[in-house]
GROMACS .gro file of C-alpha atoms in nm:
model
  376
    1MET     CA    1   0.024  -0.013   0.008
    2ARG     CA    2   0.131   0.333  -0.093
    3ILE     CA    3   0.021   0.614   0.121
    4ALA     CA    4  -0.016   0.992   0.091
    5MET     CA    5  -0.037   1.214   0.388
    6ASN     CA    6  -0.014   1.583   0.514
    7VAL     CA    7   0.265   1.642   0.738
    8THR     CA    8   0.391   1.962   0.935
    9ARG     CA    9   0.728   2.044   1.100
   10ASP     CA   10   0.598   2.209   1.390
   11TYR     CA   11   0.738   2.071   1.732
   12LEU     CA   12   0.410   2.144   1.923
   13GLY     CA   13   0.085   1.991   1.827
   14GLY     CA   14  -0.100   1.661   1.794
   15ILE     CA   15  -0.074   1.637   1.424
   16GLY     CA   16   0.297   1.655   1.420
   17THR     CA   17   0.374   1.397   1.691
   18SER     CA   18   0.105   1.144   1.567
   19ASN     CA   19   0.235   1.168   1.224
   20VAL     CA   20   0.602   1.111   1.309
   21ASN     CA   21   0.503   0.845   1.534
   22LEU     CA   22   0.300   0.679   1.250
   23LEU     CA   23   0.577   0.733   0.988
   24THR     CA   24   0.848   0.589   1.236
   25PHE     CA   25   0.616   0.263   1.265
   26LEU     CA   26   0.569   0.242   0.901
   27ASN     CA   27   0.933   0.316   0.798
   28GLY     CA   28   1.067   0.078   0.513
   29THR     CA   29   0.740  -0.116   0.489
   30GLY     CA   30   0.483  -0.130   0.194
   31LYS     CA   31   0.530   0.080  -0.099
   32GLY     CA   32   0.631   0.413   0.076
   33VAL     CA   33   0.489   0.739   0.180
   34ILE     CA   34   0.454   1.058   0.009
   35GLY     CA   35   0.437   1.362   0.252
   36ILE     CA   36   0.256   1.651   0.132
   37GLU     CA   37   0.337   1.987   0.306
   38LEU     CA   38   0.162   2.304   0.236
   39ASN     CA   39   0.356   2.579   0.427
   40ALA     CA   40   0.236   2.937   0.443
   41ARG     CA   41   0.588   3.068   0.566
   42ARG     CA   42   0.824   3.248   0.362
   43HIS     CA   43   1.105   3.143   0.563
   44MET     CA   44   1.130   2.775   0.727
   45ARG     CA   45   1.362   2.554   0.920
   46GLY     CA   46   1.431   2.213   0.792
   47ALA     CA   47   1.201   1.946   0.875
   48THR     CA   48   1.426   1.752   1.101
   49SER     CA   49   1.163   1.519   1.225
   50PHE     CA   50   1.183   1.356   0.913
   51TRP     CA   51   1.549   1.273   0.879
   52HIS     CA   52   1.555   0.945   1.041
   53LEU     CA   53   1.333   0.811   0.746
   54SER     CA   54   1.455   0.606   0.454
   55PRO     CA   55   1.513   0.874   0.150
   56ASP     CA   56   1.380   0.594  -0.078
   57TRP     CA   57   1.061   0.539   0.113
   58PHE     CA   58   0.967   0.866   0.240
   59GLU     CA   59   0.921   1.145  -0.040
   60GLN     CA   60   0.836   1.486   0.079
   61HIS     CA   61   0.674   1.770  -0.125
   62ILE     CA   62   0.660   2.102  -0.002
   63PHE     CA   63   0.428   2.374  -0.128
   64ASN     CA   64   0.498   2.744  -0.025
   65ILE     CA   65   0.179   2.926  -0.033
   66HIS     CA   66   0.297   3.231   0.156
   67ASP     CA   67   0.188   3.450  -0.156
   68LEU     CA   68  -0.186   3.328  -0.104
   69PRO     CA   69  -0.253   3.408   0.237
   70LEU     CA   70  -0.596   3.297   0.397
   71ASN     CA   71  -0.688   3.612   0.529
   72LYS     CA   72  -0.692   3.787   0.186
   73ALA     CA   73  -0.872   3.477   0.066
   74LEU     CA   74  -1.148   3.546   0.337
   75GLU     CA   75  -1.148   3.922   0.281
   76ARG     CA   76  -1.257   3.870  -0.070
   77ALA     CA   77  -1.477   3.558  -0.041
   78LYS     CA   78  -1.859   3.545  -0.037
   79SER     CA   79  -1.877   3.183   0.004
   80LEU     CA   80  -1.637   2.856   0.032
   81LYS     CA   81  -1.653   2.816  -0.356
   82ASP     CA   82  -1.462   3.151  -0.376
   83VAL     CA   83  -1.203   3.021  -0.124
   84GLU     CA   84  -1.169   2.728  -0.361
   85LYS     CA   85  -1.129   2.930  -0.669
   86TYR     CA   86  -0.858   3.133  -0.471
   87TYR     CA   87  -0.633   2.828  -0.420
   88ARG     CA   88  -0.705   2.650  -0.740
   89PRO     CA   89  -0.372   2.695  -0.845
   90ILE     CA   90  -0.215   2.512  -0.561
   91ILE     CA   91  -0.502   2.239  -0.588
   92SER     CA   92  -0.403   2.191  -0.943
   93MET     CA   93  -0.015   2.143  -0.827
   94VAL     CA   94  -0.121   1.886  -0.578
   95LYS     CA   95  -0.319   1.730  -0.795
   96LYS     CA   96  -0.030   1.699  -1.045
   97ILE     CA   97   0.179   1.520  -0.772
   98LEU     CA   98  -0.083   1.307  -0.670
   99ARG     CA   99  -0.152   1.218  -1.042
  100ARG     CA  100   0.203   1.108  -1.073
  101GLU     CA  101   0.248   0.926  -0.747
  102MET     CA  102  -0.089   0.771  -0.744
  103PRO     CA  103  -0.109   0.649  -0.396
  104ASP     CA  104  -0.366   0.400  -0.278
  105VAL     CA  105  -0.505   0.612   0.006
  106LEU     CA  106  -0.469   0.966   0.132
  107PHE     CA  107  -0.427   0.982   0.507
  108LEU     CA  108  -0.524   1.326   0.622
  109ASN     CA  109  -0.507   1.506   0.958
  110GLY     CA  110  -0.722   1.806   1.052
  111THR     CA  111  -1.002   1.994   0.872
  112TYR     CA  112  -0.827   2.332   0.841
  113TYR     CA  113  -0.785   2.490   0.488
  114LEU     CA  114  -0.440   2.302   0.414
  115PRO     CA  115  -0.584   1.952   0.455
  116TRP     CA  116  -0.906   2.083   0.281
  117ILE     CA  117  -0.713   2.182  -0.032
  118ILE     CA  118  -0.518   1.847  -0.040
  119SER     CA  119  -0.869   1.659  -0.003
  120ILE     CA  120  -1.009   1.832  -0.317
  121ALA     CA  121  -0.716   1.726  -0.541
  122ALA     CA  122  -0.725   1.383  -0.425
  123HIS     CA  123  -1.111   1.346  -0.443
  124GLU     CA  124  -1.098   1.462  -0.809
  125LEU     CA  125  -0.845   1.189  -0.883
  126GLY     CA  126  -1.054   0.923  -0.698
  127ILE     CA  127  -0.818   0.860  -0.433
  128PRO     CA  128  -0.988   0.742  -0.104
  129ILE     CA  129  -0.945   0.949   0.192
  130VAL     CA  130  -0.909   0.872   0.563
  131LEU     CA  131  -0.954   1.184   0.783
  132ARG     CA  132  -0.822   1.149   1.136
  133TYR     CA  133  -0.974   1.449   1.330
  134ALA     CA  134  -0.742   1.703   1.497
  135GLY     CA  135  -0.949   2.001   1.628
  136VAL     CA  136  -1.300   2.063   1.534
  137LEU     CA  137  -1.251   2.362   1.301
  138SER     CA  138  -1.595   2.510   1.346
  139LEU     CA  139  -1.528   2.538   1.731
  140GLU     CA  140  -1.182   2.679   1.693
  141THR     CA  141  -1.301   2.947   1.506
  142PHE     CA  142  -1.572   3.064   1.757
  143LYS     CA  143  -1.440   3.402   1.776
  144PHE     CA  144  -1.409   3.492   1.405
  145LYS     CA  145  -1.642   3.715   1.226
  146PRO     CA  146  -2.002   3.556   1.123
  147ARG     CA  147  -1.926   3.542   0.758
  148GLU     CA  148  -1.586   3.383   0.811
  149ARG     CA  149  -1.737   3.147   1.063
  150SER     CA  150  -1.982   3.032   0.818
  151ILE     CA  151  -1.721   2.974   0.549
  152PHE     CA  152  -1.513   2.754   0.792
  153LEU     CA  153  -1.834   2.553   0.904
  154ALA     CA  154  -1.884   2.481   0.543
  155MET     CA  155  -1.525   2.399   0.475
  156GLU     CA  156  -1.538   2.128   0.759
  157LYS     CA  157  -1.880   2.020   0.633
  158SER     CA  158  -1.746   1.961   0.277
  159PHE     CA  159  -1.510   1.695   0.392
  160ARG     CA  160  -1.808   1.458   0.444
  161LYS     CA  161  -1.881   1.415   0.057
  162ARG     CA  162  -1.493   1.334   0.000
  163VAL     CA  163  -1.379   1.129   0.301
  164PHE     CA  164  -1.420   0.742   0.293
  165SER     CA  165  -1.341   0.681   0.684
  166PHE     CA  166  -1.321   0.892   0.981
  167ILE     CA  167  -1.065   0.847   1.272
  168PHE     CA  168  -1.169   1.030   1.585
  169PRO     CA  169  -0.914   1.033   1.863
  170SER     CA  170  -1.201   1.037   2.122
  171GLN     CA  171  -1.571   0.964   2.197
  172LEU     CA  172  -1.607   1.318   2.286
  173CYS     CA  173  -1.485   1.441   1.942
  174ARG     CA  174  -1.688   1.207   1.759
  175ASP     CA  175  -2.012   1.298   1.960
  176VAL     CA  176  -1.934   1.678   1.910
  177VAL     CA  177  -1.871   1.637   1.523
  178GLU     CA  178  -2.188   1.429   1.474
  179LYS     CA  179  -2.419   1.637   1.688
  180LYS     CA  180  -2.294   1.991   1.598
  181VAL     CA  181  -2.108   1.950   1.253
  182TYR     CA  182  -2.297   1.692   1.059
  183ARG     CA  183  -2.610   1.681   1.273
  184ARG     CA  184  -2.622   1.294   1.213
  185PRO     CA  185  -2.448   0.968   1.264
  186ILE     CA  186  -2.125   0.923   1.052
  187GLU     CA  187  -2.075   0.583   0.886
  188ARG     CA  188  -1.723   0.397   0.897
  189ALA     CA  189  -1.638   0.622   1.203
  190TYR     CA  190  -1.370   0.486   1.435
  191VAL     CA  191  -1.254   0.601   1.772
  192ILE     CA  192  -0.871   0.570   1.806
  193PRO     CA  193  -0.662   0.763   2.056
  194ASN     CA  194  -0.338   0.942   1.974
  195PRO     CA  195  -0.052   0.729   2.042
  196VAL     CA  196   0.212   0.806   2.301
  197ASN     CA  197   0.558   0.726   2.244
  198THR     CA  198   0.758   0.770   2.592
  199PRO     CA  199   1.092   0.654   2.681
  200LYS     CA  200   1.180   0.306   2.746
  201ILE     CA  201   1.302   0.379   3.084
  202ASP     CA  202   1.114   0.534   3.379
  203ILE     CA  203   1.172   0.911   3.432
  204ASP     CA  204   1.214   1.019   3.788
  205ARG     CA  205   0.928   1.252   3.848
  206SER     CA  206   0.992   1.610   4.021
  207VAL     CA  207   0.811   1.664   4.352
  208GLU     CA  208   0.926   2.031   4.338
  209ARG     CA  209   0.631   2.282   4.330
  210ARG     CA  210   0.679   2.345   3.966
  211ILE     CA  211   0.353   2.389   3.715
  212ALA     CA  212   0.348   2.430   3.346
  213ALA     CA  213   0.133   2.449   3.040
  214VAL     CA  214   0.230   2.366   2.677
  215GLY     CA  215   0.071   2.447   2.348
  216ARG     CA  216  -0.017   2.725   2.077
  217TRP     CA  217  -0.158   3.049   2.192
  218ASP     CA  218  -0.509   2.990   2.087
  219ALA     CA  219  -0.856   3.088   2.239
  220ILE     CA  220  -0.976   2.762   2.257
  221LYS     CA  221  -0.688   2.633   2.450
  222ASN     CA  222  -0.785   2.877   2.736
  223PHE     CA  223  -0.437   2.932   2.853
  224LYS     CA  224  -0.577   3.248   3.049
  225ALA     CA  225  -0.717   3.016   3.289
  226PHE     CA  226  -0.365   2.872   3.359
  227PHE     CA  227  -0.234   3.229   3.420
  228ASP     CA  228  -0.527   3.304   3.651
  229VAL     CA  229  -0.461   2.990   3.860
  230HIS     CA  230  -0.113   3.092   3.898
  231LYS     CA  231  -0.229   3.436   4.007
  232ILE     CA  232  -0.466   3.268   4.264
  233LEU     CA  233  -0.173   3.056   4.397
  234LYS     CA  234   0.038   3.366   4.432
  235LYS     CA  235  -0.217   3.525   4.628
  236GLN     CA  236  -0.235   3.229   4.860
  237ASN     CA  237   0.135   3.236   4.921
  238TRP     CA  238   0.198   2.896   4.760
  239ASP     CA  239   0.537   2.931   4.641
  240HIS     CA  240   0.586   2.784   4.303
  241VAL     CA  241   0.746   2.814   3.953
  242ALA     CA  242   0.510   2.841   3.674
  243THR     CA  243   0.622   2.794   3.306
  244PHE     CA  244   0.429   2.835   2.964
  245VAL     CA  245   0.566   2.675   2.662
  246THR     CA  246   0.437   2.815   2.335
  247LYS     CA  247   0.554   2.999   1.989
  248ARG     CA  248   0.710   3.338   2.091
  249GLU     CA  249   0.440   3.585   2.000
  250LYS     CA  250   0.258   3.872   2.156
  251ILE     CA  251   0.030   3.747   2.464
  252LYS     CA  252  -0.180   3.988   2.625
  253ASN     CA  253  -0.187   4.005   3.019
  254ILE     CA  254   0.057   3.705   3.074
  255PRO     CA  255   0.194   3.751   3.434
  256LYS     CA  256   0.550   3.863   3.450
  257THR     CA  257   0.611   3.590   3.697
  258ILE     CA  258   0.540   3.329   3.444
  259ASN     CA  259   0.849   3.199   3.242
  260LEU     CA  260   0.790   3.143   2.878
  261LEU     CA  261   0.995   2.903   2.691
  262ALA     CA  262   1.016   2.816   2.303
  263PRO     CA  263   0.887   2.485   2.147
  264MET     CA  264   1.135   2.226   2.180
  265ARG     CA  265   1.179   1.885   2.022
  266GLN     CA  266   1.018   1.563   2.170
  267GLU     CA  267   1.336   1.468   2.371
  268GLY     CA  268   1.348   1.816   2.514
  269LEU     CA  269   0.979   1.808   2.591
  270TYR     CA  270   1.023   1.471   2.771
  271GLN     CA  271   1.307   1.631   3.015
  272PHE     CA  272   1.088   1.920   3.069
  273TYR     CA  273   0.796   1.724   3.176
  274LYS     CA  274   1.030   1.561   3.400
  275SER     CA  275   1.129   1.881   3.591
  276GLN     CA  276   0.762   1.944   3.643
  277GLY     CA  277   0.527   1.888   3.934
  278LEU     CA  278   0.235   1.901   3.736
  279ILE     CA  279   0.115   1.985   3.382
  280ILE     CA  280  -0.206   2.189   3.351
  281ALA     CA  281  -0.438   2.160   3.026
  282PRO     CA  282  -0.730   2.399   3.063
  283SER     CA  283  -0.861   2.379   2.724
  284LEU     CA  284  -1.247   2.484   2.643
  285PHE     CA  285  -1.258   2.203   2.408
  286GLU     CA  286  -0.983   1.954   2.245
  287THR     CA  287  -1.033   1.643   2.054
  288PHE     CA  288  -0.754   1.461   2.238
  289GLY     CA  289  -0.467   1.643   2.423
  290ASN     CA  290  -0.136   1.491   2.350
  291VAL     CA  291   0.068   1.702   2.602
  292PRO     CA  292  -0.108   1.579   2.921
  293MET     CA  293  -0.100   1.224   2.791
  294GLU     CA  294   0.275   1.241   2.701
  295ALA     CA  295   0.350   1.378   3.048
  296VAL     CA  296   0.124   1.151   3.256
  297CYS     CA  297   0.270   0.860   3.071
  298LEU     CA  298   0.609   0.962   3.217
  299GLY     CA  299   0.452   0.960   3.554
  300ILE     CA  300   0.396   1.336   3.581
  301PRO     CA  301   0.069   1.436   3.736
  302VAL     CA  302  -0.170   1.634   3.505
  303LEU     CA  303  -0.478   1.839   3.545
  304VAL     CA  304  -0.701   1.857   3.242
  305SER     CA  305  -1.030   2.028   3.163
  306ASP     CA  306  -1.330   1.775   3.144
  307LYS     CA  307  -1.386   1.899   2.804
  308MET     CA  308  -1.087   1.747   2.667
  309GLY     CA  309  -1.093   1.396   2.485
  310CYS     CA  310  -0.801   1.269   2.693
  311ALA     CA  311  -1.034   1.274   3.004
  312ASP     CA  312  -1.174   0.935   2.916
  313ILE     CA  313  -0.838   0.782   2.912
  314LEU     CA  314  -0.755   0.908   3.276
  315HIS     CA  315  -1.089   0.780   3.383
  316MET     CA  316  -1.012   0.444   3.258
  317ALA     CA  317  -0.679   0.447   3.424
  318GLY     CA  318  -0.838   0.551   3.752
  319LEU     CA  319  -0.696   0.879   3.767
  320ASP     CA  320  -1.049   1.078   3.794
  321ASN     CA  321  -0.884   1.343   4.025
  322MET     CA  322  -0.691   1.481   3.732
  323VAL     CA  323  -1.015   1.585   3.530
  324MET     CA  324  -1.235   1.849   3.662
  325SER     CA  325  -1.421   2.169   3.508
  326PHE     CA  326  -1.230   2.477   3.477
  327ASP     CA  327  -1.545   2.704   3.555
  328ASN     CA  328  -1.414   2.747   3.902
  329LEU     CA  329  -1.061   2.857   3.899
  330LYS     CA  330  -1.056   2.868   4.278
  331GLU     CA  331  -1.135   2.487   4.291
  332VAL     CA  332  -0.882   2.431   4.022
  333ALA     CA  333  -0.629   2.602   4.236
  334ILE     CA  334  -0.701   2.352   4.522
  335ARG     CA  335  -0.685   2.051   4.320
  336ALA     CA  336  -0.340   2.196   4.175
  337LYS     CA  337  -0.190   2.206   4.518
  338GLN     CA  338  -0.305   1.849   4.588
  339LEU     CA  339  -0.187   1.697   4.267
  340CYS     CA  340   0.156   1.874   4.219
  341GLY     CA  341   0.436   1.622   4.290
  342GLN     CA  342   0.186   1.341   4.354
  343GLU     CA  343   0.280   0.982   4.275
  344ILE     CA  344   0.110   0.772   4.018
  345LEU     CA  345   0.078   0.428   4.089
  346PRO     CA  346   0.271   0.160   3.887
  347LYS     CA  347  -0.092  -0.013   3.816
  348GLN     CA  348  -0.217   0.322   3.669
  349LEU     CA  349   0.072   0.428   3.471
  350ASN     CA  350   0.085   0.069   3.301
  351ASN     CA  351  -0.285   0.107   3.211
  352LEU     CA  352  -0.216   0.443   3.072
  353ARG     CA  353   0.087   0.289   2.843
  354LYS     CA  354  -0.117  -0.012   2.740
  355THR     CA  355  -0.413   0.204   2.616
  356LEU     CA  356  -0.179   0.463   2.425
  357ASP     CA  357   0.054   0.201   2.296
  358PRO     CA  358   0.194   0.317   1.956
  359LYS     CA  359   0.223  -0.026   1.806
  360THR     CA  360  -0.140  -0.107   1.872
  361ILE     CA  361  -0.287   0.218   1.792
  362ASN     CA  362  -0.081   0.237   1.457
  363GLU     CA  363  -0.183  -0.101   1.348
  364GLN     CA  364  -0.538   0.003   1.397
  365VAL     CA  365  -0.484   0.317   1.191
  366VAL     CA  366  -0.304   0.108   0.911
  367ALA     CA  367  -0.619  -0.116   0.923
  368VAL     CA  368  -0.851   0.149   0.857
  369MET     CA  369  -0.632   0.275   0.566
  370ARG     CA  370  -0.632  -0.055   0.408
  371GLU     CA  371  -0.993  -0.086   0.412
  372ALA     CA  372  -1.023   0.256   0.256
  373ALA     CA  373  -0.761   0.160  -0.019
  374GLY     CA  374  -0.958  -0.157  -0.091
  375SER     CA  375  -1.277   0.028  -0.169
  376ILE     CA  376  -1.166   0.100  -0.532
   0.00000   0.00000   0.00000
């Protein structure tokens, strides 16, 4: 089976880590993988995440689209058709590569405009598509203007007619998409969590009062709640160190007492988790939540919003106290103090690692792709 998939070089984010995990699992097998990257930057660093892959097996195609910014498309567009017309030159270029390579299946991650562009090209060539959800686009754009929101909702809905199979990283994600996006059940939908590839050796956990949040600065990630919890703890004279790992950008009202760190490679991120007593994930909604799952699989306590898909994994492992509503931040601060530096029992840790085992999960994902590839 020859696979095409959209790839990204970003260090932070579930798409990047899950894709590298899958590619590492598949490396050297089958008929190879075609990585398609649509990049909206004028300047970019090398995609070091893929350097370990066999060059005869993994072929990466990079389309630089900085001259076709999305904001200009949205300014002019009255409907999704106008956005498609704006990006038709890129769709044609992607289509040319796919026609030449003719993969058996296209494995897409996310419903944003970049995978949307690739999906149109593949559909027009009759290539079956498997879509792994990574964020619900219509929810993540809730602060956009009404016209733009309607375009993004139409964009997300349009995948329905092109996708053969859907993979949801959590039941929460599937429920939200079926009820709020498509408003009806989805056939050939599978719930498969994102894999977590932790180091083979156990990492000593920190018992220091160090709390942290990791992720991109976005309204739906709700990192303001992390800032506010930090301020509450400071007022209570609970001596601690707070750190936020994110891309360097202008962040309004971030307390000066919070350390800012730039995104790091996976190995560095594991070492960062090791130095923390608690990882906090306060998202208003998240399809899964790779960061807290990576941390907790290393034995680091986490505190996640009950609006995150990974909450089910914590419940299954018997870690119910690590999940709660973030509506009352004073209650969150109390729980944070209780959890910081807490030990996770070996049985609970084993349950987590078995549930999120990369080999098992990647085999399930490949089975879904084989089914789609066999549909034509």
